[in-house]
Coordinates of C-alpha atoms and ligand atoms in Angstrom, one line a residue:
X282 CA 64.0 -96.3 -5.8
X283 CA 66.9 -98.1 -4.2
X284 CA 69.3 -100.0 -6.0
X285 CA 71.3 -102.7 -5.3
X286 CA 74.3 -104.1 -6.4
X287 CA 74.4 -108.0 -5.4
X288 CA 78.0 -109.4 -5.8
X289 CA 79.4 -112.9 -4.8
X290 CA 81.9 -115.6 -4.9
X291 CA 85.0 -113.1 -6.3
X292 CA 87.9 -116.1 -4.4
X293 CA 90.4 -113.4 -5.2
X294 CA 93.8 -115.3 -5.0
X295 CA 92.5 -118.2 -6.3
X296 CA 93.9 -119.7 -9.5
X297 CA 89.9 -119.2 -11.0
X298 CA 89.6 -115.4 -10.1
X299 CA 89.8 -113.1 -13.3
X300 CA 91.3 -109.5 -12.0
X301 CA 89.7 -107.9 -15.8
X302 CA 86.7 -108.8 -14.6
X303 CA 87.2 -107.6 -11.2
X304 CA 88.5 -104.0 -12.7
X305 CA 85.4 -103.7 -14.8
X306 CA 83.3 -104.4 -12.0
X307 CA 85.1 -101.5 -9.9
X308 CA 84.8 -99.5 -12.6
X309 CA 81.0 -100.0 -13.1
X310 CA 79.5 -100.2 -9.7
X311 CA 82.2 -96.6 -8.5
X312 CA 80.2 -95.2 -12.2
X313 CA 76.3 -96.3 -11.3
X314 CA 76.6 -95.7 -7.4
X315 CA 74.2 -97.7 -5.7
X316 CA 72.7 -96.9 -2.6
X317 CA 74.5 -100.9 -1.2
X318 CA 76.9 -103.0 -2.7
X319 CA 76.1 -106.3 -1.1
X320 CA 78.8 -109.4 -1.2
X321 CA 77.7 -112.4 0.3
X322 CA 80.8 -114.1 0.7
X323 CA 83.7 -116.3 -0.5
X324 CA 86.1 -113.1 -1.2
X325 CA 88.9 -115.5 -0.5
X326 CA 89.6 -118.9 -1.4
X327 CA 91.0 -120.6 1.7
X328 CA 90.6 -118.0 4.1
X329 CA 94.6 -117.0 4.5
X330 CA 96.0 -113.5 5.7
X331 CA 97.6 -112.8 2.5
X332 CA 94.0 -113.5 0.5
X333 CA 92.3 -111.1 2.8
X334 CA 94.6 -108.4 2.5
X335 CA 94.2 -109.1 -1.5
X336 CA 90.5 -109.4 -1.0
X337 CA 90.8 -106.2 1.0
X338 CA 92.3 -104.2 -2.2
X339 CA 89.9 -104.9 -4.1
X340 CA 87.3 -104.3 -1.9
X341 CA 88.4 -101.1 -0.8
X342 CA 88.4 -99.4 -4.4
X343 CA 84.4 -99.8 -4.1
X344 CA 83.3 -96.0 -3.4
X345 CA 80.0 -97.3 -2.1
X346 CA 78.7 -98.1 1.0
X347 CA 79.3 -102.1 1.2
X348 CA 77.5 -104.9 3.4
X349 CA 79.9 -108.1 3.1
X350 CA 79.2 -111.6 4.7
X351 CA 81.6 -114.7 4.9
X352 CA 81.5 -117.6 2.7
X353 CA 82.3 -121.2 3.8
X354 CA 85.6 -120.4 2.0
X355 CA 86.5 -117.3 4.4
X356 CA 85.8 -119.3 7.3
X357 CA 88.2 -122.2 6.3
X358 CA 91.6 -122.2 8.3
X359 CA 90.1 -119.9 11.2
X360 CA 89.7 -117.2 8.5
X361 CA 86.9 -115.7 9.9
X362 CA 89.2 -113.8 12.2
X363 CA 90.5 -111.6 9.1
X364 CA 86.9 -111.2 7.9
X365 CA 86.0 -109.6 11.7
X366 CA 88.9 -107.2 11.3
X367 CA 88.0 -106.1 7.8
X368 CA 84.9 -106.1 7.3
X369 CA 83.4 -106.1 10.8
X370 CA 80.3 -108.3 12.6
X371 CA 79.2 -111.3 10.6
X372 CA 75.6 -110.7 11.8
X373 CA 74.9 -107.2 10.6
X374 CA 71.5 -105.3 10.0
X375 CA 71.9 -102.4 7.5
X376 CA 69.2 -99.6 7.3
X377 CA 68.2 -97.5 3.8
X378 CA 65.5 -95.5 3.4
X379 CA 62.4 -98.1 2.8
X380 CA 64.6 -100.9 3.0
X381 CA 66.0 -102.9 6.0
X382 CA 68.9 -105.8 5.2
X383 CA 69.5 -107.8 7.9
X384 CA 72.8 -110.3 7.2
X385 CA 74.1 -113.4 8.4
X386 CA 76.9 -115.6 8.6
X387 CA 75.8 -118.9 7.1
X388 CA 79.6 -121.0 7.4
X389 CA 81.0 -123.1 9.7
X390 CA 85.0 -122.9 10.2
X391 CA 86.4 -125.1 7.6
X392 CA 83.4 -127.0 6.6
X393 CA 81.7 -126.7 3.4
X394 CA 78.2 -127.1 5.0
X395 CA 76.0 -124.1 5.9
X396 CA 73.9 -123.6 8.5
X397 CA 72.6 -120.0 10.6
X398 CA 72.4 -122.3 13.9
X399 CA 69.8 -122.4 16.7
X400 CA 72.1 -119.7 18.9
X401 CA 71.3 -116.6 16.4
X402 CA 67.5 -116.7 16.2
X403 CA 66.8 -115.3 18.7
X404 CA 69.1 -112.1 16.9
X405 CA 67.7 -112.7 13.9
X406 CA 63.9 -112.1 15.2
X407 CA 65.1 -108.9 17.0
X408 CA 66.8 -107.7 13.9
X409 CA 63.8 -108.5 11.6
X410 CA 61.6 -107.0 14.6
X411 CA 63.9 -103.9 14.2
X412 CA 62.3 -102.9 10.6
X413 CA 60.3 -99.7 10.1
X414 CA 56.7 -100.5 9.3
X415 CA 56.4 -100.3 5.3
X416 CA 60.3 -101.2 5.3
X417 CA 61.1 -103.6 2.7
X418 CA 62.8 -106.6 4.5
X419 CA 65.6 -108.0 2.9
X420 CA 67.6 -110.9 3.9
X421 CA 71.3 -111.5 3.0
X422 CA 73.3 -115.3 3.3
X423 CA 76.2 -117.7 1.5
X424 CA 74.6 -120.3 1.7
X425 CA 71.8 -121.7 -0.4
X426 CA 68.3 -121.0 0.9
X427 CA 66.5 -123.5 -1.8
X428 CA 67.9 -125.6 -4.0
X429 CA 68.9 -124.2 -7.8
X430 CA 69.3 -126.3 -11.2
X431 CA 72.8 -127.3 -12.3
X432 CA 74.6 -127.2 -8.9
X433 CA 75.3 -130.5 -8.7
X434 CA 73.9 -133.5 -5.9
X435 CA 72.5 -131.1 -3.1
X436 CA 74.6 -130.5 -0.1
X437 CA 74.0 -126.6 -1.0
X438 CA 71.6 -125.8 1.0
X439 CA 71.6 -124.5 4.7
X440 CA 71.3 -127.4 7.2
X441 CA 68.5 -125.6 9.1
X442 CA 66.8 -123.6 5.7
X443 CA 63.3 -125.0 6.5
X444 CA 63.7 -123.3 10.1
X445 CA 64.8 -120.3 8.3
X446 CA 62.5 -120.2 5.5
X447 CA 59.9 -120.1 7.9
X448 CA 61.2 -116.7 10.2
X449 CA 61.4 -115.4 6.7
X450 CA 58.1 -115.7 5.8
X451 CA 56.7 -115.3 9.2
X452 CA 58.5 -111.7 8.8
X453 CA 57.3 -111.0 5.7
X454 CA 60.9 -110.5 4.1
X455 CA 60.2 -109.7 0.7
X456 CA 64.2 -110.8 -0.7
X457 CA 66.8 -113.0 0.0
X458 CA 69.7 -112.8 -1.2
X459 CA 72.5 -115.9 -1.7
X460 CA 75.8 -117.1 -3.2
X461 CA 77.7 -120.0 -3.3
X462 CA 77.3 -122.2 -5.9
X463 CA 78.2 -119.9 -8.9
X464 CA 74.6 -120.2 -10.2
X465 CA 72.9 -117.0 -11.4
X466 CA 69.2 -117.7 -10.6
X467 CA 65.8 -116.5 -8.5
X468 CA 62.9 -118.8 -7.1
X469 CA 59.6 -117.3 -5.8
X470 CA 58.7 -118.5 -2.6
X471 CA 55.4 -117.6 -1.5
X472 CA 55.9 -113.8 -1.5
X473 CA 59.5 -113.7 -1.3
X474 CA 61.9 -113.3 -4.1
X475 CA 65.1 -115.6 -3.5
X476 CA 68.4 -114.7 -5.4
X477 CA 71.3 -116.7 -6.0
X478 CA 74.0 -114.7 -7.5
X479 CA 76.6 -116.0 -9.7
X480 CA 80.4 -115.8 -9.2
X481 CA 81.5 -112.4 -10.0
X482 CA 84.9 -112.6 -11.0
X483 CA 85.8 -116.0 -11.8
X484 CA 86.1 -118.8 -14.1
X485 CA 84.7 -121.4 -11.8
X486 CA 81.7 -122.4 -13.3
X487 CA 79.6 -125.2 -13.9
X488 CA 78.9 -125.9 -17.8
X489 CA 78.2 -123.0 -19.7
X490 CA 77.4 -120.7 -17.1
X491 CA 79.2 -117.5 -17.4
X492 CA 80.7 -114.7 -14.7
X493 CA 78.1 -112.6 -13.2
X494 CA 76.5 -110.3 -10.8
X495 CA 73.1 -108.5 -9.8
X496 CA 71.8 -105.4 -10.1
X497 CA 68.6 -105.2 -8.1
X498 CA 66.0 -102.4 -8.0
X499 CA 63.6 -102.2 -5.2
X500 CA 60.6 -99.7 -4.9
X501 CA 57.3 -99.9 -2.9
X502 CA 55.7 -101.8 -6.3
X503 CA 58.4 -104.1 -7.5
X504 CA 61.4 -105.8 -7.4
X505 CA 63.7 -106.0 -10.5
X506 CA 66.6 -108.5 -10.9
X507 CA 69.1 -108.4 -13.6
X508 CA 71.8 -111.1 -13.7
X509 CA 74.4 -108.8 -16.0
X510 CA 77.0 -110.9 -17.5
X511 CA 80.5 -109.2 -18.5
X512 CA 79.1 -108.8 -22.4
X513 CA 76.8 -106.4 -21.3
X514 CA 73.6 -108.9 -21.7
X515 CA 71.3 -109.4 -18.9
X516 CA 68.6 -111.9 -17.4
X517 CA 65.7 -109.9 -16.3
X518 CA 63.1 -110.8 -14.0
X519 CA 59.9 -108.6 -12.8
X520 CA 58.7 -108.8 -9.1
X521 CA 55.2 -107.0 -8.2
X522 CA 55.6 -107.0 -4.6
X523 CA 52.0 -107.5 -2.7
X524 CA 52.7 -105.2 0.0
X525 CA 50.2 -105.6 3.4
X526 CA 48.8 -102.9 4.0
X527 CA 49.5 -101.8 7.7
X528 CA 46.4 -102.1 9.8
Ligands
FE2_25 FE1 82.2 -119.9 -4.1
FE2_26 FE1 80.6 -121.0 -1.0

C-alpha cells in the first residue's frame, strides 16, 4: 500500500492561516510517515519573499518526502521565482513503487485563472508515457479540474480542463488531485477519482466548511480518500479501481 498525504491551500502569512493547525499537521503527517506528502499549492498568499521564507519553515519541518506545486496565489507578484528556488521545477513527475505522480503548474503570474497551456502537452504525454506498466497514474494540479458544490459562480476551473480531462483519460490516470477553492470533495469521472482538497490550515472557508486535508491510500484494488478534519472526524470514500489488464 502507498499512502498519501494530500495537503493544500495552507496561505501561511495570511491573516486566515491558523499556525495550531499547521503544528498539528506537522506533528501528524512527521508521526504516520507517508510514502508523499503532496501540496498542490497556495503556500503563500501573495507570492512575497518574506511569505516564502515563512512558507519555507513550515515546509521544511515535514520529515517526508514532499511533491509541492504553485497556486495562483504563489504566482502573484512574479512569485513563482521563490517557488523555483524552494521547491524546484513546477512540472515534476515523482516515481513510488506502483505509483507514478506526474505534477503541474496550473497558474498564470498574477491572475486568478488556471490553465496547464497548449506549450506543456507535449511534456505532459511524455511524462504520462514515462509510467511503468501496472503503475498507478496519478495526476497532481491547483486548479479545479471539474466543477465542485459551494465554490461560488465558476471561474474555478482550468481554462483548457476539457483538453486535459481528455489526456487524462486517454492515459488511463486513475487520480487527480486539486486545490484551490477550499472545498473538501471527490467526483468520479469515468474511471478516475478527482480530489479537491480543502484548505489545510486556514480559516478561509466558504459556509460551514471546516479546515482539512487528505489522507489517501492507494493499492492495486482500491483507492481510499479520507477528508480528516482537525477534530479527528473524517469523510470516507471507497474506490475499486478496474485495473486493465496488460495485454
Ligand atoms: Fe487558496
Ligand atoms: Fe487558489
Amino acid at each position: 500500500m502507498t499512502r498519501l498525504y494530500h495537503i493544500s491551500d495552507i496561505h501561511v502569512a495570511s491573516k486566515y492561516f491558523q499556525p495550531q493547525l499547521m503544528e498539528q499537521l506537522v506533528d501528524e503527517v512527521n508521526r504516520e510517515r507517508p510514502d508523499l506528502l503532496v501540496i498542490s499549492g497556495d503556500l503563500t498568499d501573495r507570492g512575497l519573499a518574506y511569505e516564502y521564507e515563512e512558507a519555507a519553515r513550515w515546509t521544511g519541518r515535514f520529515e517526508v518526502p514532499m511533491l509541492v506545486t504553485p497556486g495562483n496565489h504563489d504566482s502573484r507578484n512574479v512569485g513563482y521565482v521563490h517557488f523555483e528556488e524552494l521547491y524546484g521545477s513546477r512540472y515534476r513527475v515523482v516515481r513510488l513503487p506502483g505509483v507514478h505522480i506526474v505534477a503541474a503548474d496550473s497558474s498564470e503570474p498574477d491572475l486568478d485563472e488556471g490553465r496547464i497551456g497548449r506549450s506543456i502537452y507535449p511534456w505532459l504525454h511524455e511524462a504520462l508515457d514515462s509510467a511503468a506498466e501496472g503503475d498507478l497514474k496519478v495526476f497532481v494540479t491547483h486548479h479545479h479540474l471539474l466543477p465542485v458544490p459551494g465554490a461560488g459562480r465558476e471561474r474555478n476551473i482550468l481554462q483548457d480542463a476539457g483538453d486535459l480531462l481528455k489526456v487524462l483519460v486517454d492515459h488511463g490516470v486513475e487520480l487527480v488531485l486539486n486545490g484551490h477553492k477550499h472545498v473538501p470533495w471527490v467526483w468520479r469521472f469515468e474511471e478516475m477519482l478527482i480530489v479537491n482538497a480543502g484548505t489545510a490550515t486556514t480559516n478561509r472557508l466558504r459556509g460551514k466548511g471546516r479546515p482539512s486535508f487528505a489522507i489517501i491510500d492507494l493499492t492495486d484494488e482500491a483507492i481510499t480518500v479520507r477528508h480528516k478534519y482537525y477534530d479527528g472526524s473524517e469523510d470516507t470514500l471507497h474506490h475499486p479501481l478496474k485495473r486493465r489488464t496488460p495485454a
